[in-house]
Short mmCIF file of C-alpha atoms and ligand atoms in Angstrom, two decimals:
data_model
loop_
_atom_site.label_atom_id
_atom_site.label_comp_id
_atom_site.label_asym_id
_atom_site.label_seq_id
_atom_site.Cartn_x
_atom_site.Cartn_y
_atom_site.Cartn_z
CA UNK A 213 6.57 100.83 128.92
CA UNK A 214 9.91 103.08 129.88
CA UNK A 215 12.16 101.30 132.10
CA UNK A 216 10.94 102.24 135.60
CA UNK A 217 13.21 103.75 137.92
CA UNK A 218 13.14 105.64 141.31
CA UNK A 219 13.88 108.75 140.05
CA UNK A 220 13.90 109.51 136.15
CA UNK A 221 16.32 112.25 135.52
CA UNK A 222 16.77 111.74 132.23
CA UNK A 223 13.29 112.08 131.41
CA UNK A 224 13.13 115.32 133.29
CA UNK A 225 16.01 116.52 131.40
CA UNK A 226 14.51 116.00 128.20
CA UNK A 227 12.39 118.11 128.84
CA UNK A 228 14.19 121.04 129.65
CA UNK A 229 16.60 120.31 127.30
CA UNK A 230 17.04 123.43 125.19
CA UNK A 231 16.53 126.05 128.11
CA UNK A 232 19.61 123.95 130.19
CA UNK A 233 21.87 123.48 127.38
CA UNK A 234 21.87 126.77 126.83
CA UNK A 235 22.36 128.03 130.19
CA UNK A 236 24.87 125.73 130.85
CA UNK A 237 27.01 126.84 127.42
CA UNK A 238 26.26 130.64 128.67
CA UNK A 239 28.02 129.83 131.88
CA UNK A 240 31.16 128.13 129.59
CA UNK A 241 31.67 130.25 127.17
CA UNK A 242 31.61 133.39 130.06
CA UNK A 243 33.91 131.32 131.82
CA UNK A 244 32.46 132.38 134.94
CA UNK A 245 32.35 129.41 136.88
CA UNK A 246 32.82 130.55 140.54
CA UNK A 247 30.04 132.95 141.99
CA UNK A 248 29.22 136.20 139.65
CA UNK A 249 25.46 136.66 138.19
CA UNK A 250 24.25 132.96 137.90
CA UNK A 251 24.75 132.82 141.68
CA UNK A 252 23.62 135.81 142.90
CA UNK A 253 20.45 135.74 140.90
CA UNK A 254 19.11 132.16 141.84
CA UNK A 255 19.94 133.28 145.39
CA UNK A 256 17.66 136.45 144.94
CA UNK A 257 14.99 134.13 143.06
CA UNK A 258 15.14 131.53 145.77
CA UNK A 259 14.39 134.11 148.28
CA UNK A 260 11.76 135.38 146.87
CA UNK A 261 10.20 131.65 146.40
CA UNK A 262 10.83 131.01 149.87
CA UNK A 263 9.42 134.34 150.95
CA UNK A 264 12.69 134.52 153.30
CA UNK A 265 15.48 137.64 154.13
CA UNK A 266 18.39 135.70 153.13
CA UNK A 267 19.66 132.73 150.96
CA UNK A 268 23.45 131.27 151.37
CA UNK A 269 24.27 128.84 148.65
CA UNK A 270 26.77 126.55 149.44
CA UNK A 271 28.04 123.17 148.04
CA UNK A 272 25.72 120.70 149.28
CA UNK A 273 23.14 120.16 151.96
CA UNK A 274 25.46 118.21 154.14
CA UNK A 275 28.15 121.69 154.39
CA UNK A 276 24.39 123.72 154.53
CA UNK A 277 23.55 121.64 158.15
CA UNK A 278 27.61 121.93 159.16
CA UNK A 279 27.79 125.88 158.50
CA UNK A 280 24.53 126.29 160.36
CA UNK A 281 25.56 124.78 163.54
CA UNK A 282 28.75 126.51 163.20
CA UNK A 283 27.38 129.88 162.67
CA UNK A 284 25.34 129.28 166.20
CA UNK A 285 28.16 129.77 168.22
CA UNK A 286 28.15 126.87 169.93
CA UNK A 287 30.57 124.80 171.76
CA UNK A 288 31.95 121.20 172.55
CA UNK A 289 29.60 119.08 174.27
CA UNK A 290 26.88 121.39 173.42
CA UNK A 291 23.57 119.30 172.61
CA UNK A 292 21.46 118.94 169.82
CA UNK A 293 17.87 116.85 169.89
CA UNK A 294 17.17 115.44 166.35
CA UNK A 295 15.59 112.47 165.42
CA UNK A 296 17.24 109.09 164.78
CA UNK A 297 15.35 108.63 161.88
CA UNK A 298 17.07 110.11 159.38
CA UNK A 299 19.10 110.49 156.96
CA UNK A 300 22.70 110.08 158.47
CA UNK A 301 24.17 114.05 157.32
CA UNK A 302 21.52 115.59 159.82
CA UNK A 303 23.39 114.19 162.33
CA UNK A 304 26.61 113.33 161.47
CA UNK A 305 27.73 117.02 161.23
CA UNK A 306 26.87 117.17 164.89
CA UNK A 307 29.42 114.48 165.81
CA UNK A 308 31.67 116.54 163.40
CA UNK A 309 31.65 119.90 165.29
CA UNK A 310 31.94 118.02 168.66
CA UNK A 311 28.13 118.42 170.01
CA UNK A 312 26.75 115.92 171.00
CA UNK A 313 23.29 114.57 168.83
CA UNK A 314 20.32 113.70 171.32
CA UNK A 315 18.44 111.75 169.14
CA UNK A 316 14.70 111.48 169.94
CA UNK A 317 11.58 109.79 168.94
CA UNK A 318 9.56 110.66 165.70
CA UNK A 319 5.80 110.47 164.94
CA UNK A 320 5.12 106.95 163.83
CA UNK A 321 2.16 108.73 161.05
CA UNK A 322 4.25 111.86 159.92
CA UNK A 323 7.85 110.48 160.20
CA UNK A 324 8.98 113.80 162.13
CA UNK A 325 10.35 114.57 165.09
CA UNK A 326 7.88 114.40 168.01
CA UNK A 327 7.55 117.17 170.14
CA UNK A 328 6.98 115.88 173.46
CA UNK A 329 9.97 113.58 173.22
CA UNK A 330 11.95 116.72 172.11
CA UNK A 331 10.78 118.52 175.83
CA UNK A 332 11.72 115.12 177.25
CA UNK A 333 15.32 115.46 176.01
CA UNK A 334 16.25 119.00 177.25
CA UNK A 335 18.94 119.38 179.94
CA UNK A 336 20.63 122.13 180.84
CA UNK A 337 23.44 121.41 177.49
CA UNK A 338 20.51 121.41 175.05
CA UNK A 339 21.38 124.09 172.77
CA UNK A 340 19.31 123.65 169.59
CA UNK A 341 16.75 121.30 167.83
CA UNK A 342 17.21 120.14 164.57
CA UNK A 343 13.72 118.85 162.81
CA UNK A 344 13.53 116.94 159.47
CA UNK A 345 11.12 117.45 157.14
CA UNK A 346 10.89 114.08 155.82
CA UNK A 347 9.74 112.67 152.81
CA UNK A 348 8.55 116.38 151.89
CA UNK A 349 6.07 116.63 154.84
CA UNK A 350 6.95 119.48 157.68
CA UNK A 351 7.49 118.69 161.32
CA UNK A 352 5.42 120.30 163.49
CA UNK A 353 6.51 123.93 163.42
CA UNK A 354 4.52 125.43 165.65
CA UNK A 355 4.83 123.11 168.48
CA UNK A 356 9.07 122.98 167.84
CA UNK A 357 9.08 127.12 167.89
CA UNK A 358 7.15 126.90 171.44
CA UNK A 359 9.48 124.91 172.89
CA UNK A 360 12.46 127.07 171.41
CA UNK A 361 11.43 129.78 172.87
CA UNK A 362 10.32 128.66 176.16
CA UNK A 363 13.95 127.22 176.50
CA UNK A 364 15.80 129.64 174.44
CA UNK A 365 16.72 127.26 171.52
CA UNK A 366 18.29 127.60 168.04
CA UNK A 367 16.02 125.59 165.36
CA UNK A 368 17.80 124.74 162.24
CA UNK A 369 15.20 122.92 160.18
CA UNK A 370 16.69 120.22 157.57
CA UNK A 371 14.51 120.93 154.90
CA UNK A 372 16.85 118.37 152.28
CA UNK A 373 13.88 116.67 151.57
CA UNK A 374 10.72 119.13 151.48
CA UNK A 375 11.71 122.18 149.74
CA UNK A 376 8.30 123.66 148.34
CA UNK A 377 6.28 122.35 150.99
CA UNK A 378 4.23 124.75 153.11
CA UNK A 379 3.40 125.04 157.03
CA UNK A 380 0.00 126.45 157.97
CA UNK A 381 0.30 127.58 161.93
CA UNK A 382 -3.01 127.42 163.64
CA UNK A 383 -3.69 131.32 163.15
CA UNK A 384 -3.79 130.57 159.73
CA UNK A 385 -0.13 131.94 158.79
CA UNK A 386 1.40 130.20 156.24
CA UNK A 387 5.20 129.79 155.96
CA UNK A 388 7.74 127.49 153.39
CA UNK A 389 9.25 125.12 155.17
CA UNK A 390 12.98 126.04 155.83
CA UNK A 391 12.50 129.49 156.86
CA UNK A 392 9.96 129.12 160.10
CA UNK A 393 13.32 127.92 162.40
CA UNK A 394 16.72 130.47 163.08
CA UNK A 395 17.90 128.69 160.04
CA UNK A 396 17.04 125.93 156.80
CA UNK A 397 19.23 123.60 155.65
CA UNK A 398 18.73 122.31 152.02
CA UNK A 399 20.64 120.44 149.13
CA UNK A 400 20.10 120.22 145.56
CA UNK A 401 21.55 116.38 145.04
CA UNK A 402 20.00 115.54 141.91
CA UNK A 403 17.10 113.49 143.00
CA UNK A 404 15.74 116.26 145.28
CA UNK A 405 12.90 118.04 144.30
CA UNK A 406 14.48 120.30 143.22
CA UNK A 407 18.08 118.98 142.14
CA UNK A 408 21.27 120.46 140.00
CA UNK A 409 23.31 118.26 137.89
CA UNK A 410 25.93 118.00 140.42
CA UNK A 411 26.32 119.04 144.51
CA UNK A 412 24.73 121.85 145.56
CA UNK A 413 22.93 123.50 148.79
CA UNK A 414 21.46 126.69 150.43
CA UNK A 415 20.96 128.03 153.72
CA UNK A 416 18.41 130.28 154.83
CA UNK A 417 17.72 133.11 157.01
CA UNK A 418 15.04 135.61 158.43
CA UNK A 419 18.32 136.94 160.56
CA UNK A 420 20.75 139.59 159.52
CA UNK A 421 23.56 138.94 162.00
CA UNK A 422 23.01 135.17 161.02
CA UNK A 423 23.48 135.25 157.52
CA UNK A 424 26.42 137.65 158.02
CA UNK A 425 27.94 135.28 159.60
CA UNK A 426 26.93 132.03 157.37
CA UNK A 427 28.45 133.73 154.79
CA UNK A 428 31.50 134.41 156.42
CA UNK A 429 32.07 130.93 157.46
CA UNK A 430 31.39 129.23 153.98
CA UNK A 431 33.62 131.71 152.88
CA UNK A 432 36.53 131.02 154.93
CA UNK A 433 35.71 132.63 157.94
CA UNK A 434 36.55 135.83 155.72
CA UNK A 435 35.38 138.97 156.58
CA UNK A 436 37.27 141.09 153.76
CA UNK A 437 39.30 139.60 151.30
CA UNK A 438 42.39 137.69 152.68
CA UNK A 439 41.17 138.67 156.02
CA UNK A 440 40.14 136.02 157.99
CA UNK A 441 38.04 136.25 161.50
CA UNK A 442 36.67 132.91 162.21
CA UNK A 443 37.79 129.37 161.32
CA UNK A 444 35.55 128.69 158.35
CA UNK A 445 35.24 126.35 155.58
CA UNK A 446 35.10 126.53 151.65
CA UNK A 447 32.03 125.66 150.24
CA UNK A 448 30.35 127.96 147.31
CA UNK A 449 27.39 126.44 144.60
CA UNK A 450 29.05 126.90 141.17
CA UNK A 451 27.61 129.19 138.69
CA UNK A 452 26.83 126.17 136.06
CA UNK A 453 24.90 124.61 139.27
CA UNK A 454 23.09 128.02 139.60
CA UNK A 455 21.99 128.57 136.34
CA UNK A 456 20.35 124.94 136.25
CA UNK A 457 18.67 125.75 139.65
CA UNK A 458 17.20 128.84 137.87
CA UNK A 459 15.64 127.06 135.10
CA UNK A 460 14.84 124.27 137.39
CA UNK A 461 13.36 126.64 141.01
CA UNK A 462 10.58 127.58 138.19
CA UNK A 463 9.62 124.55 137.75
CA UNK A 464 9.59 123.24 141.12
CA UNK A 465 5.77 123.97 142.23
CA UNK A 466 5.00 122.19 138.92
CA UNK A 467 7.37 119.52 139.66
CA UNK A 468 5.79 119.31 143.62
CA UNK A 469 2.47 118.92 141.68
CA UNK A 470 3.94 116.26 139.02
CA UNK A 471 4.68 114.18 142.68
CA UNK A 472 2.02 114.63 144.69
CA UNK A 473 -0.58 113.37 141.86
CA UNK A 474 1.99 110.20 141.30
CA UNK A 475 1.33 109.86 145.39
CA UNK A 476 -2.51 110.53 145.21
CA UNK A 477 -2.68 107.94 142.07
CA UNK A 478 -0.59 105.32 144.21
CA UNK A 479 -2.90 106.14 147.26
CA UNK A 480 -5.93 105.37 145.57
CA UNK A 481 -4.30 102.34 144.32
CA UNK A 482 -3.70 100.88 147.72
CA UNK A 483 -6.67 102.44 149.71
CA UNK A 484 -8.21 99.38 150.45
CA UNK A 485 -5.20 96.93 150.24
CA UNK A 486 -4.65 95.29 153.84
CA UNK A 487 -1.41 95.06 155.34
CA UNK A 488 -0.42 98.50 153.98
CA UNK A 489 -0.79 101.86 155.36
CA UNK A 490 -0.44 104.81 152.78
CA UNK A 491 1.37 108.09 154.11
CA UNK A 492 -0.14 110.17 156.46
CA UNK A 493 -1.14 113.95 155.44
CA UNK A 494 -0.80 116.17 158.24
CA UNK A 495 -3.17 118.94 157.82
CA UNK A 496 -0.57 121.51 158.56
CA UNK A 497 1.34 121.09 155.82
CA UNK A 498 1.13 120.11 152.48
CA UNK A 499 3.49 116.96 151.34
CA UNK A 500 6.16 117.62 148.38
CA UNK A 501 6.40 113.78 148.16
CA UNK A 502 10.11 113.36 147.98
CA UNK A 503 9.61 109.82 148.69
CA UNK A 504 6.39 107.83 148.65
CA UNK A 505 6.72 105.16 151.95
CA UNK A 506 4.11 102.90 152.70
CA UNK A 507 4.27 101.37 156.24
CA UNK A 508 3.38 97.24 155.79
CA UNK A 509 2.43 95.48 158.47
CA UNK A 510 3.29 91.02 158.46
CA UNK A 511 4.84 91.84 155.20
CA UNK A 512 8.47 89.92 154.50
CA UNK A 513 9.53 93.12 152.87
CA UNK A 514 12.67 91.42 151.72
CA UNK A 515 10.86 89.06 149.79
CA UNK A 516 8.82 91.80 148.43
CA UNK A 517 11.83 93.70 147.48
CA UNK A 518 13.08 90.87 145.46
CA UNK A 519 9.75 90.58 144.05
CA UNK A 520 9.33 93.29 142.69
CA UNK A 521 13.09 93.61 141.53
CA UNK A 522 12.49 90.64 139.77
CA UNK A 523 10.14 92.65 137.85
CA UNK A 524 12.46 95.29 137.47
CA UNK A 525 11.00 97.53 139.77
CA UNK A 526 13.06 99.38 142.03
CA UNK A 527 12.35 100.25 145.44
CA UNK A 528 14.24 101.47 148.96
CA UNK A 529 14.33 101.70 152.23
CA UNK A 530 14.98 105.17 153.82
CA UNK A 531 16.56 104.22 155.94
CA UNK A 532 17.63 100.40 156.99
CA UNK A 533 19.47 101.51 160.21
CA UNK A 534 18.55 104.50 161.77
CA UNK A 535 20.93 106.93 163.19
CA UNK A 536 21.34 106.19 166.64
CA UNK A 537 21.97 102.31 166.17
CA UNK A 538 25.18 103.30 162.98
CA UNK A 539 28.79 102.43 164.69
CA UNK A 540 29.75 106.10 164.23
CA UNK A 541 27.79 106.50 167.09
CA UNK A 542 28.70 103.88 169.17
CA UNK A 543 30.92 106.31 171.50
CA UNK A 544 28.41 108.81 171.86
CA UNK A 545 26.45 105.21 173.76
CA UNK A 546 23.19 106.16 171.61
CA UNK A 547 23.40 102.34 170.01
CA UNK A 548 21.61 100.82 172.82
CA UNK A 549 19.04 103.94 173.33
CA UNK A 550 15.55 102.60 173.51
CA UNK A 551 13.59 104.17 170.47
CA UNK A 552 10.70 101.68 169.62
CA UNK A 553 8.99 103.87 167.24
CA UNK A 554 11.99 104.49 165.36
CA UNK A 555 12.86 100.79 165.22
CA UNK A 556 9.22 99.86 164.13
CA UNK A 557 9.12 102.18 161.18
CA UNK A 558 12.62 100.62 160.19
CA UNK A 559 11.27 97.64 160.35
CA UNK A 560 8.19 98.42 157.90
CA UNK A 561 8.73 101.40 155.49
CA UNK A 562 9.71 101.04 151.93
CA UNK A 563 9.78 103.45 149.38
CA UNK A 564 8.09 103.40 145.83
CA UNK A 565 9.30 105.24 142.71
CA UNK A 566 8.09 108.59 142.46
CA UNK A 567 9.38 111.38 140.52
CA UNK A 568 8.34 114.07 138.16
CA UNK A 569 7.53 112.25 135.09
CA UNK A 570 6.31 108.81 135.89
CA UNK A 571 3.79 107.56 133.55
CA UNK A 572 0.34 105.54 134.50
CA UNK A 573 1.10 102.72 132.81
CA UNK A 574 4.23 102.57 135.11
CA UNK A 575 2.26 103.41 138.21
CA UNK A 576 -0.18 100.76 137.23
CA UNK A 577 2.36 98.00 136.33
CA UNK A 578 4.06 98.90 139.98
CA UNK A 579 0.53 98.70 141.95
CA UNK A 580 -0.36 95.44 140.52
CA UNK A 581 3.27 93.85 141.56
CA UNK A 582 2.50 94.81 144.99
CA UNK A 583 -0.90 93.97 145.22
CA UNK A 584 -0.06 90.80 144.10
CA UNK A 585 2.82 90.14 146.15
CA UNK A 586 0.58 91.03 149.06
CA UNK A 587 -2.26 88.84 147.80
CA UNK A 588 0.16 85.93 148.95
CA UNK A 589 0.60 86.85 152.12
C1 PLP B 776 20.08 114.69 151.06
C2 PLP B 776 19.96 115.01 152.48
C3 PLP B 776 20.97 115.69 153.18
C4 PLP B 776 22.33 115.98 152.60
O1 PLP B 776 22.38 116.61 151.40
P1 PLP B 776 23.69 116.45 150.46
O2 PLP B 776 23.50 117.51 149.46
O3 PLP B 776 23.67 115.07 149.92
O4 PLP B 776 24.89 116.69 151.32
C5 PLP B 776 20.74 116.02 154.50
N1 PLP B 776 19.61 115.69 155.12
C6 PLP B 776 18.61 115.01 154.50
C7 PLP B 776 17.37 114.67 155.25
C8 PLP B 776 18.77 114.63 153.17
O5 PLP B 776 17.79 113.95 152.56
#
């Protein structure tokens, strides 16, 4: 059996192997490392994937979440409801720009933010909602837009972990995540779904004015050349990153695929196992599968960790402290806000490999170790 690990990049690559090489060589040998055709045709093939007006690469999803905020306008003190549960970018870019994160509750079956506790958090500051798509399963959309609207709210939708995944809204209208919101956030880290071999990330846009002036503000706030109107940033997706995406944003509904029969094989697995819930499908959106997190329930999952790394199986937990209880936040006084949802799932989720090319011996090997752990208990 192939050593098991959480994601198996190599093993991807291997597969590709001819098609990247050569890409990558193409982009040496042109010597055109910094925007020109690689760029500008994943960012026209991207759109058309996501079915969306505009697509901003940029150099990773963290700078994708920063420039979005930044191209809203908005000012210090301004507030922004996210959840606390999280990956610690979402917010942290907030703190950055001097707004001030409002972090709120999330479902305890779909991981994403909960919209009642997002209409429970609006004061007259509130300026936008960020939503996470997490694990590759969308928030819910529709209820987030209504909200938006009725208070006049930016949505900028980190879609880091679900790109591929699609909301259906309840007239039947279906949408990719990442371009239902004023803006999507996304990064191509290597172990997303769909990943570069380096930093990458994309914004997206329905919005003309908006993407005018994303661009501008990746781009140094530059609105011609050496003329600067806004205080920007630099942050561009190399071409060498662009022509991997190409080869790779082909792939990606077959990759989604590759994951979500790992998840269905690990479901039926641990259908009838007590002490462990499996994830939760909504059934407005399919699940990409980024991560595979079962909830347990009177499990010691540290002993289960070690278990199971005794066995040379690798697992994590996304994430072991969730936003609003990290020290960075301790001046914004969001350590001792009360969010027992978001403490219980802290307490109980842990994530299982999954990845594009894991093999059923593996997924069997893995299922057993747990079973058996949980057997014990
Ligand atoms: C990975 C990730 C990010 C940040 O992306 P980088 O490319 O690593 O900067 C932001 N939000 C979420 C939810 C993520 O998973």
């Amino acid at each position: 059996m192939k050593k098991i690990q959480m994601v198996d990049l190599i093993s991807q690559y291997e597969q590709i192997k001819p098609e990247i090489d050569r890409a990558i060589l193409s982009v040496v040998e042109k010597a055109q490392f910094i925007n020109g055709p690689e760029v500008s045709s994943f960012q026209t093939e991207l759109e058309n994937y996501l079915n969306v007006k505009h697509v901003i690469p940029c150099a990773n999803g963290t700078d994708a979440l920063q420039i979005a905020l930044m191209a809203l306008g908005l000012k210090a003190g301004d507030e922004v409801i996210t959840p606390s549960f999280t990956y610690i970018a979402t917010t942290e870019v907030m703190a950055l720009l001097g707004l001030k994160p409002v972090f709120v509750e999330v479902d305890s079956k779909t991981f994403c933010i909960e919209v009642e506790a997002i209409r429970s958090a609006i004061t007259d500051k509130t300026k936008a909602i960020v939503p996470v798509h997490l694990y590759g399963q969308a928030a819910d959309m529709e209820g987030i837009m209504k909200i938006a609207n009725e208070y006049n709210l930016f949505v900028v939708e980190d879609n880091a972990q679900a790109i591929g995944a699609e909301y259906t809204f309840s007239d039947g209208v279906k949408k990719k995540t990442g371009t239902i919101g004023h803006i999507g956030c996304t990064s191509f880290f290597p172990s997303k779904n769909l990943g570069c071999f380096g930093d990458g990330g994309a914004m997206c846009t329905n919005d003309d004015e908006l993407a005018q002036r994303i661009r501008m503000i990746a781009n140094h706030g530059q609105s011609k050349r050496y003329y600067h109107d806004v205080v920007g940033c630099n942050s561009r997706l190399d071409s060498i990153q662009a022509a991997i995406l190409r080869i790779k944003l082909n792939k990606l509904d077959e990759y989604n695929s590759a994951r979500q029969k790992v998840a269905a094989a690990y479901n039926i697995e641990f259908a009838d196992v007590s002490h462990i819930t499996t994830p939760f499908i909504a059934s407005n959106s399919t699940h990409v599968f980024h991560q595979y997190t079962l909830q347990l329930e009177g499990v010691n999952r540290d002993a289960l960790q070690a278990f199971l790394a005794e066995k040379d199986i690798p697992s994590m937990i996304y994430y072991p402290v969730p936003a609003h209880r990290q020290k960075m936040f301790s001046a914004f006084g969001s350590n001792s806000l009360n969010l027992p949802v978001t403490d219980w799932l802290t307490d109980r989720v842990i994530s299982l490999p999954i990845h594009t090319e894991m093999e059923d011996d593996q997924l069997k090997f893995i299922t057993n170790e747990v079973k058996t752990f949980i057997q014990q208990q």
